[in-house]
XYZ file of N, CA and C in Angstrom:
621
model
N 0.836 -1.183 0.000
C 0.000 0.000 0.000
C 0.877 1.240 0.000
N 0.462 2.227 -0.724
C 1.169 3.501 -0.674
C 0.566 4.331 0.439
N 1.429 4.902 1.275
C 0.943 5.740 2.354
C 0.728 7.157 1.846
N -0.489 7.634 1.883
C -0.772 9.019 1.565
C -0.908 9.797 2.861
N -0.474 11.057 2.843
C -0.507 11.858 4.062
C -1.919 11.976 4.624
N -2.917 11.874 3.763
C -4.295 12.010 4.225
C -4.712 10.869 5.130
N -4.128 9.673 4.950
C -4.574 8.543 5.758
C -3.612 8.210 6.880
N -2.393 8.739 6.862
C -1.461 8.445 7.945
C -2.030 8.870 9.299
N -2.529 10.108 9.464
C -3.078 10.473 10.776
C -4.229 9.576 11.195
N -5.032 9.131 10.240
C -6.165 8.269 10.575
C -5.693 6.923 11.097
N -4.521 6.488 10.646
C -4.022 5.187 11.063
C -3.277 5.278 12.381
N -2.326 6.189 12.469
C -1.410 6.165 13.603
C -1.554 7.366 14.529
N -2.293 8.379 14.144
C -2.404 9.565 14.973
C -1.347 10.580 14.581
N -1.753 11.829 14.411
C -0.829 12.856 13.947
C 0.334 13.053 14.892
N 0.119 12.812 16.183
C 1.187 13.053 17.158
C 2.378 12.148 16.905
N 2.134 10.933 16.484
C 3.244 10.018 16.222
C 4.040 10.490 15.019
N 3.353 10.933 13.986
C 4.053 11.391 12.790
C 4.923 12.596 13.107
N 4.421 13.493 13.927
C 5.143 14.726 14.224
C 6.243 14.511 15.243
N 5.969 13.698 16.274
C 6.883 13.636 17.406
C 8.085 12.747 17.182
N 8.017 11.793 16.265
C 9.143 10.909 16.063
C 10.152 11.552 15.130
N 11.416 11.691 15.563
C 12.421 12.311 14.702
C 12.723 11.437 13.503
N 12.916 12.074 12.347
C 13.242 11.346 11.141
C 14.748 11.236 10.997
N 15.215 10.091 10.561
C 16.641 9.877 10.379
C 17.152 10.746 9.248
N 18.336 11.345 9.431
C 18.898 12.241 8.429
C 19.849 11.522 7.489
N 20.110 10.251 7.705
C 21.093 9.555 6.883
C 20.577 8.179 6.507
N 21.147 7.663 5.436
C 20.847 6.289 5.058
C 21.521 5.345 6.043
N 20.844 4.271 6.373
C 21.358 3.311 7.342
C 21.976 2.116 6.626
N 22.806 1.388 7.343
C 23.388 0.172 6.789
C 22.329 -0.926 6.738
N 22.611 -1.968 5.961
C 21.682 -3.090 5.878
C 21.477 -3.738 7.239
N 22.538 -3.767 8.047
C 22.439 -4.344 9.386
C 21.520 -3.510 10.276
N 21.619 -2.184 10.159
C 20.756 -1.303 10.951
C 19.300 -1.437 10.510
N 19.088 -1.519 9.203
C 17.732 -1.731 8.695
C 17.175 -3.050 9.213
N 18.020 -4.075 9.214
C 17.594 -5.386 9.692
C 17.153 -5.363 11.138
N 17.865 -4.607 11.972
C 17.501 -4.511 13.392
C 16.160 -3.806 13.550
N 15.957 -2.741 12.796
C 14.676 -2.040 12.855
C 13.547 -2.971 12.426
N 13.752 -3.658 11.317
C 12.721 -4.571 10.810
C 12.403 -5.661 11.822
N 13.436 -6.190 12.466
C 13.229 -7.234 13.476
C 12.391 -6.726 14.640
N 12.599 -5.471 15.016
C 11.901 -4.911 16.171
C 10.430 -4.611 15.893
N 10.101 -4.211 14.660
C 8.747 -3.704 14.384
C 7.850 -4.698 13.647
N 8.423 -5.759 13.087
C 7.637 -6.702 12.284
C 7.118 -7.840 13.145
N 5.838 -8.146 13.011
C 5.237 -9.239 13.779
C 4.716 -10.314 12.836
N 4.665 -11.524 13.357
C 4.048 -12.648 12.654
C 2.563 -12.675 12.984
N 1.732 -12.837 11.979
C 0.306 -13.076 12.191
C 0.052 -14.528 11.818
N -0.069 -15.359 12.837
C -0.125 -16.810 12.647
C -1.569 -17.276 12.541
N -1.824 -18.200 11.626
C -3.148 -18.796 11.486
C -3.154 -20.089 12.288
N -3.863 -20.105 13.390
C -3.814 -21.259 14.287
C -4.597 -22.455 13.770
N -5.530 -22.239 12.873
C -6.363 -23.336 12.400
C -5.898 -23.913 11.067
N -4.765 -23.416 10.528
C -4.144 -24.045 9.363
C -2.676 -23.649 9.324
N -1.983 -24.026 8.273
C -0.534 -23.837 8.245
C -0.096 -22.495 7.689
N -1.038 -21.627 7.347
C -0.683 -20.354 6.736
C -0.320 -19.288 7.751
N 0.159 -18.156 7.242
C 0.453 -17.007 8.096
C 0.584 -15.752 7.242
N 0.592 -14.618 7.912
C 0.875 -13.337 7.293
C 1.812 -12.565 8.193
N 1.983 -11.285 7.906
C 2.887 -10.438 8.683
C 2.209 -9.109 8.969
N 2.787 -8.333 9.870
C 2.264 -7.023 10.211
C 3.358 -6.148 10.782
N 3.021 -4.875 11.024
C 3.989 -3.893 11.507
C 3.391 -3.123 12.678
N 4.134 -3.014 13.763
C 3.675 -2.234 14.917
C 3.832 -0.753 14.598
N 2.726 -0.011 14.646
C 2.771 1.403 14.274
C 2.382 2.346 15.405
N 1.883 1.802 16.518
C 1.426 2.695 17.584
C 1.420 1.956 18.908
N 1.736 2.690 19.984
C 1.613 2.170 21.344
C 0.827 3.171 22.168
N -0.185 2.691 22.870
C -1.003 3.528 23.742
C -1.180 2.781 25.054
N -0.381 3.139 26.065
C -0.379 2.374 27.301
C 0.210 1.003 27.036
N -0.571 -0.032 27.311
C -0.103 -1.388 27.002
C -0.803 -1.974 25.775
N -1.421 -1.100 24.983
C -2.099 -1.532 23.763
C -1.278 -1.144 22.540
N -1.015 -2.132 21.700
C -0.247 -1.917 20.477
C -1.155 -2.044 19.264
N -0.914 -1.184 18.273
C -1.649 -1.238 17.017
C -0.735 -1.765 15.925
N -1.240 -2.731 15.174
C -0.489 -3.366 14.089
C -1.186 -3.063 12.770
N -0.407 -2.627 11.784
C -0.916 -2.394 10.436
C -0.537 -3.580 9.560
N -1.477 -4.071 8.773
C -1.227 -5.216 7.900
C -2.070 -5.057 6.641
N -1.939 -5.997 5.722
C -2.816 -6.026 4.555
C -4.170 -6.591 4.971
N -5.243 -5.990 4.476
C -6.582 -6.411 4.894
C -6.842 -7.875 4.567
N -6.307 -8.363 3.454
C -6.614 -9.755 3.093
C -5.897 -10.756 3.994
N -4.916 -10.303 4.777
C -4.253 -11.190 5.740
C -5.209 -11.582 6.860
N -6.098 -10.669 7.231
C -7.026 -10.908 8.345
C -8.471 -10.843 7.862
N -8.716 -11.344 6.661
C -10.034 -11.198 6.041
C -11.069 -12.186 6.553
N -10.632 -13.296 7.147
C -11.554 -14.367 7.536
C -11.933 -14.241 9.009
N -13.156 -13.819 9.264
C -13.609 -13.615 10.643
C -13.723 -14.920 11.418
N -13.769 -16.040 10.730
C -13.900 -17.335 11.398
C -12.558 -17.993 11.689
N -11.488 -17.361 11.278
C -10.160 -17.938 11.482
C -9.612 -17.508 12.840
N -8.792 -18.363 13.431
C -8.134 -18.046 14.695
C -6.734 -17.511 14.406
N -6.495 -16.267 14.819
C -5.215 -15.613 14.569
C -4.458 -15.410 15.876
N -3.134 -15.425 15.782
C -2.275 -15.009 16.884
C -1.231 -14.038 16.353
N -0.974 -12.991 17.131
C 0.110 -12.058 16.817
C 1.320 -12.473 17.630
N 2.459 -12.617 16.965
C 3.674 -13.092 17.618
C 4.733 -12.001 17.547
N 5.201 -11.541 18.724
C 6.212 -10.498 18.778
C 7.604 -11.035 18.527
N 8.593 -10.121 18.505
C 9.970 -10.546 18.241
C 10.580 -11.320 19.403
N 9.862 -11.383 20.532
C 10.299 -12.193 21.673
C 9.573 -13.537 21.720
N 8.856 -13.842 20.637
C 8.096 -15.091 20.497
C 6.893 -15.187 21.428
N 6.528 -14.083 22.057
C 5.297 -14.068 22.839
C 4.095 -14.036 21.897
N 3.087 -14.826 22.230
C 1.907 -14.955 21.382
C 0.700 -14.267 22.017
N -0.048 -13.567 21.176
C -1.214 -12.831 21.647
C -2.406 -13.177 20.756
N -3.403 -13.887 21.306
C -4.595 -14.207 20.514
C -5.260 -12.923 20.013
N -5.642 -12.928 18.753
C -6.264 -11.758 18.159
C -7.766 -11.779 18.401
N -8.256 -10.736 19.042
C -9.695 -10.536 19.188
C -10.193 -9.904 17.895
N -10.976 -10.652 17.134
C -11.328 -10.180 15.795
C -12.158 -8.901 15.824
N -12.758 -8.594 16.952
C -13.529 -7.348 17.026
C -12.622 -6.125 16.949
N -11.310 -6.321 17.139
C -10.380 -5.187 17.035
C -9.931 -4.941 15.600
N -10.276 -5.833 14.677
C -9.853 -5.665 13.283
C -10.644 -4.522 12.648
N -9.930 -3.539 12.125
C -10.573 -2.409 11.457
C -9.979 -2.266 10.062
N -10.800 -2.528 9.065
C -10.351 -2.378 7.684
C -10.515 -0.929 7.254
N -9.500 -0.416 6.565
C -9.559 0.965 6.125
C -10.576 1.125 5.007
N -11.196 2.307 4.903
C -12.248 2.523 3.903
C -11.690 2.651 2.488
N -12.589 2.852 1.552
C -12.255 3.095 0.143
C -11.564 1.905 -0.506
N -11.867 0.704 -0.021
C -11.363 -0.543 -0.596
C -9.845 -0.652 -0.542
N -9.229 0.062 0.382
C -7.786 -0.088 0.564
C -7.485 -1.464 1.138
N -6.443 -2.103 0.648
C -6.049 -3.410 1.177
C -5.180 -3.203 2.418
N -5.758 -2.543 3.414
C -5.083 -2.257 4.677
C -6.050 -2.480 5.828
N -5.522 -2.965 6.939
C -6.320 -3.137 8.150
C -5.422 -2.920 9.356
N -6.023 -2.491 10.459
C -5.299 -2.385 11.716
C -5.927 -3.337 12.720
N -5.067 -3.933 13.540
C -5.503 -4.811 14.625
C -4.743 -4.393 15.874
N -5.230 -4.782 17.037
C -4.566 -4.415 18.283
C -4.339 -5.644 19.154
N -3.350 -5.518 20.020
C -3.125 -6.519 21.062
C -2.583 -5.800 22.285
N -2.734 -6.418 23.443
C -2.280 -5.820 24.695
C -1.130 -6.622 25.278
N -0.127 -5.908 25.794
C 1.034 -6.565 26.388
C 1.752 -5.589 27.304
N 2.311 -6.117 28.395
C 3.162 -5.318 29.267
C 4.609 -5.309 28.789
N 4.914 -6.096 27.768
C 6.256 -6.090 27.190
C 6.455 -4.839 26.349
N 7.696 -4.445 26.182
C 8.010 -3.228 25.443
C 8.422 -3.572 24.019
N 7.616 -3.145 23.053
C 7.917 -3.359 21.641
C 8.147 -2.015 20.951
N 9.021 -2.019 19.967
C 9.321 -0.805 19.220
C 8.203 -0.490 18.231
N 8.087 0.787 17.920
C 7.069 1.271 16.989
C 7.760 1.807 15.737
N 7.200 1.524 14.578
C 7.790 1.973 13.315
C 7.754 3.491 13.204
N 8.782 4.048 12.595
C 8.787 5.451 12.212
C 8.193 5.552 10.811
N 7.288 6.501 10.631
C 6.580 6.627 9.365
C 7.345 7.550 8.430
N 7.613 7.078 7.223
C 8.263 7.891 6.202
C 7.265 8.333 5.146
N 7.766 8.974 4.113
C 6.932 9.473 3.018
C 7.278 8.701 1.752
N 6.367 7.881 1.282
C 6.644 7.060 0.103
C 6.839 7.901 -1.152
N 6.331 9.138 -1.151
C 6.485 9.990 -2.327
C 7.940 10.353 -2.591
N 8.790 10.250 -1.565
C 10.208 10.571 -1.751
C 11.014 9.362 -2.212
N 10.388 8.210 -2.301
C 11.082 6.996 -2.742
C 10.854 6.809 -4.235
N 11.694 7.462 -5.015
C 11.546 7.422 -6.457
C 12.167 6.194 -7.081
N 11.996 6.085 -8.377
C 12.523 4.947 -9.123
C 14.031 4.821 -8.913
N 14.476 3.620 -8.564
C 15.896 3.364 -8.379
C 16.386 3.478 -6.954
N 15.538 3.970 -6.033
C 15.968 4.088 -4.640
C 15.855 2.743 -3.935
N 16.680 2.575 -2.908
C 16.691 1.325 -2.158
C 15.416 1.154 -1.343
N 14.989 -0.079 -1.205
C 13.857 -0.403 -0.336
C 14.066 -1.807 0.218
N 13.406 -2.071 1.333
C 13.528 -3.358 2.011
C 12.139 -3.854 2.365
N 11.940 -5.168 2.296
C 10.685 -5.786 2.718
C 10.989 -6.785 3.822
N 10.233 -6.708 4.907
C 10.409 -7.663 6.007
C 9.100 -8.401 6.258
N 9.215 -9.683 6.545
C 8.036 -10.484 6.826
C 8.423 -11.924 7.106
N 7.418 -12.742 7.311
C 7.616 -14.138 7.700
C 7.122 -15.072 6.599
N 8.026 -15.615 5.769
C 7.600 -16.568 4.743
C 6.903 -17.772 5.367
N 5.971 -18.339 4.624
C 5.253 -19.500 5.116
C 6.146 -20.719 5.261
N 5.703 -21.646 6.075
C 6.459 -22.879 6.299
C 6.394 -23.773 5.056
N 7.422 -24.608 4.914
C 7.433 -25.584 3.829
C 8.148 -26.849 4.285
N 8.419 -27.747 3.350
C 9.032 -29.026 3.714
C 10.431 -28.858 4.283
N 11.109 -27.782 3.905
C 12.479 -27.546 4.373
C 12.496 -26.684 5.627
N 11.706 -25.614 5.618
C 11.659 -24.684 6.752
C 10.359 -24.926 7.506
N 10.468 -25.493 8.703
C 9.260 -25.887 9.437
C 8.866 -24.888 10.515
N 9.451 -23.696 10.478
C 9.037 -22.633 11.387
C 9.110 -21.300 10.662
N 8.354 -20.334 11.151
C 8.322 -19.016 10.523
C 9.525 -18.204 10.990
N 10.357 -17.793 10.055
C 11.580 -17.055 10.354
C 11.508 -15.691 9.679
N 11.769 -14.624 10.435
C 11.751 -13.287 9.856
C 12.772 -13.197 8.733
N 12.326 -12.696 7.598
C 13.181 -12.532 6.429
C 13.135 -11.079 5.980
N 14.309 -10.516 5.677
C 14.407 -9.137 5.205
C 15.125 -9.164 3.869
N 14.474 -8.678 2.828
C 15.059 -8.683 1.497
C 15.209 -7.258 0.984
N 16.180 -7.070 0.111
C 16.553 -5.738 -0.361
C 16.404 -5.658 -1.870
N 16.008 -4.497 -2.353
C 15.903 -4.273 -3.789
C 15.708 -2.800 -4.071
N 15.095 -2.505 -5.197
C 14.917 -1.111 -5.593
C 13.477 -0.845 -6.023
N 13.075 0.400 -5.817
C 11.783 0.854 -6.309
C 11.847 0.876 -7.832
N 10.863 0.250 -8.475
C 10.845 0.184 -9.935
C 9.917 1.223 -10.551
N 8.931 1.684 -9.794
C 8.001 2.665 -10.321
C 6.894 2.939 -9.329
N 6.015 3.865 -9.678
C 4.891 4.198 -8.808
C 3.726 4.682 -9.653
N 2.530 4.555 -9.082
C 1.331 4.998 -9.774
C 0.225 5.209 -8.759
N -0.602 6.206 -9.001
C -1.767 6.446 -8.149
C -3.022 5.764 -8.697
N -2.866 4.999 -9.779
C -4.031 4.450 -10.466
C -4.220 2.956 -10.245
N -3.374 2.339 -9.418
C -3.519 0.911 -9.158
C -4.689 0.665 -8.209
N -5.267 -0.515 -8.273
C -6.437 -0.844 -7.460
C -6.075 -1.042 -5.996
N -7.069 -0.827 -5.123
C -6.985 -1.157 -3.696
C -5.887 -0.406 -2.956
N -5.481 0.746 -3.487
C -4.498 1.570 -2.796
C -3.062 1.210 -3.076
N -2.827 0.203 -3.922
C -1.448 -0.132 -4.256
C -0.827 1.037 -5.006
N 0.441 1.362 -4.670
C 1.039 2.552 -5.261
C 2.455 2.382 -5.747
N 3.286 1.638 -5.017
C 4.677 1.450 -5.405
C 4.880 0.077 -6.022
N 5.727 0.029 -7.022
C 6.151 -1.233 -7.613
C 7.638 -1.382 -7.332
N 8.049 -2.535 -6.828
C 9.460 -2.722 -6.492
C 9.942 -4.089 -6.935
N 11.225 -4.150 -7.251
C 11.850 -5.391 -7.696
C 12.591 -5.998 -6.508
N 11.846 -6.689 -5.664
C 12.385 -7.275 -4.438
C 11.837 -8.696 -4.313
N 12.700 -9.630 -4.020
C 12.272 -11.017 -3.860
C 11.490 -11.182 -2.562
N 10.279 -11.697 -2.655
C 9.464 -11.971 -1.467
C 8.811 -13.339 -1.620
N 8.263 -13.828 -0.530
C 7.600 -15.124 -0.529
C 6.255 -15.013 0.170
N 5.396 -15.998 -0.092
C 4.120 -16.042 0.592
C 4.299 -16.055 2.093
N 3.457 -15.311 2.797
C 3.590 -15.169 4.244
C 4.183 -13.834 4.636
N 4.932 -13.210 3.695
C 5.495 -11.883 3.964
C 4.475 -10.783 3.732
N 3.318 -11.147 3.164
C 2.259 -10.175 2.935
C 1.846 -9.510 4.244
N 1.716 -8.195 4.214
C 1.379 -7.438 5.415
C 2.594 -6.915 6.141
N 3.783 -7.343 5.706
C 5.014 -6.900 6.344
C 5.419 -5.497 5.922
N 6.516 -5.034 6.493
C 6.962 -3.659 6.286
C 7.697 -3.484 4.969
N 7.459 -2.347 4.319
C 8.327 -1.852 3.253
C 9.035 -0.629 3.826
N 10.352 -0.700 3.911
C 11.152 0.344 4.544
C 12.022 1.043 3.514
N 12.256 2.340 3.729
C 13.208 3.047 2.875
C 14.614 2.917 3.442
N 15.565 3.608 2.834
C 16.967 3.465 3.237
C 17.256 4.095 4.594
N 16.290 4.812 5.152
C 16.431 5.393 6.487
C 15.762 4.529 7.555
N 15.189 3.416 7.145
C 14.502 2.548 8.088
C 13.101 3.000 8.418
N 12.551 3.911 7.622
C 11.200 4.422 7.841
C 10.189 3.583 7.063
N 9.023 3.424 7.655
C 7.955 2.659 7.023
C 7.321 3.480 5.909
N 7.393 2.979 4.679
C 6.776 3.690 3.554
C 5.641 2.891 2.928
N 5.375 1.715 3.449
C 4.267 0.951 2.903
C 4.145 -0.426 3.520
N 3.106 -1.117 3.121
C 2.829 -2.478 3.568
C 2.893 -3.392 2.351
N 3.667 -4.463 2.478
C 3.829 -5.378 1.346
C 2.504 -6.053 1.024
N 2.137 -6.009 -0.259
C 0.865 -6.584 -0.670
C 1.036 -7.808 -1.534
N 0.570 -7.730 -2.742
C 0.549 -8.904 -3.609
C 1.717 -8.881 -4.591
N 2.174 -10.072 -4.968
C 3.236 -10.199 -5.956
C 2.630 -10.388 -7.339
N 3.318 -9.861 -8.338
C 2.875 -10.004 -9.723
C 4.091 -10.268 -10.589
N 4.279 -11.516 -10.987
C 5.414 -11.913 -11.816
C 6.706 -11.532 -11.124
N 7.593 -10.766 -11.801
C 8.896 -10.442 -11.218
C 8.836 -9.217 -10.337
N 7.678 -8.558 -10.286
C 7.565 -7.353 -9.490
C 6.567 -7.551 -8.361
N 6.861 -6.908 -7.241
C 5.939 -6.891 -6.120
C 5.378 -5.489 -5.999
N 4.110 -5.421 -5.607
C 3.460 -4.125 -5.454
C 3.109 -3.911 -4.000
N 3.040 -2.655 -3.610
C 2.598 -2.392 -2.257
C 1.579 -1.263 -2.237
């Protein structure tokens, strides 16, 4: 999903956008990896072998808000768990799922914890032009070789952008991703969140 300034306050609250300092320099891949590890959560499907990913975008007391792709949490009859970077599991109360309007493929969910989790810094996707570095973090699905969900961070470049794609998709990037990473973070070279990873299309992924 492309983040437009009009919907950022609706998602995370204007105070978070204003109060968090923006990084003035590009970070190393290792620094980006640490940020991604801190803010990316696993959204586990307890009633089957699938999963998705999400990003912590807000903390209010002991309540955390996670942004993900709406289709990751589309099934009201499914049992979901949110898993933090400390492997703590939090059953998802589906009544907290709020899908964004205008057919955007975005949703927010909440969980409560006394543990301290980091919150993503929000960037501006409009400044990520063609050829700039970007990173996607998420949890690929399990398979015959990998029998557990492991956070994966992949690197590539922005290939293009458009305001005319369906469901709020805006950026196109050439980054290798796998099923299960949907809903994970798209970060710029400063480690700022510029989008949520959505659907893959041939050699390009869109967000």
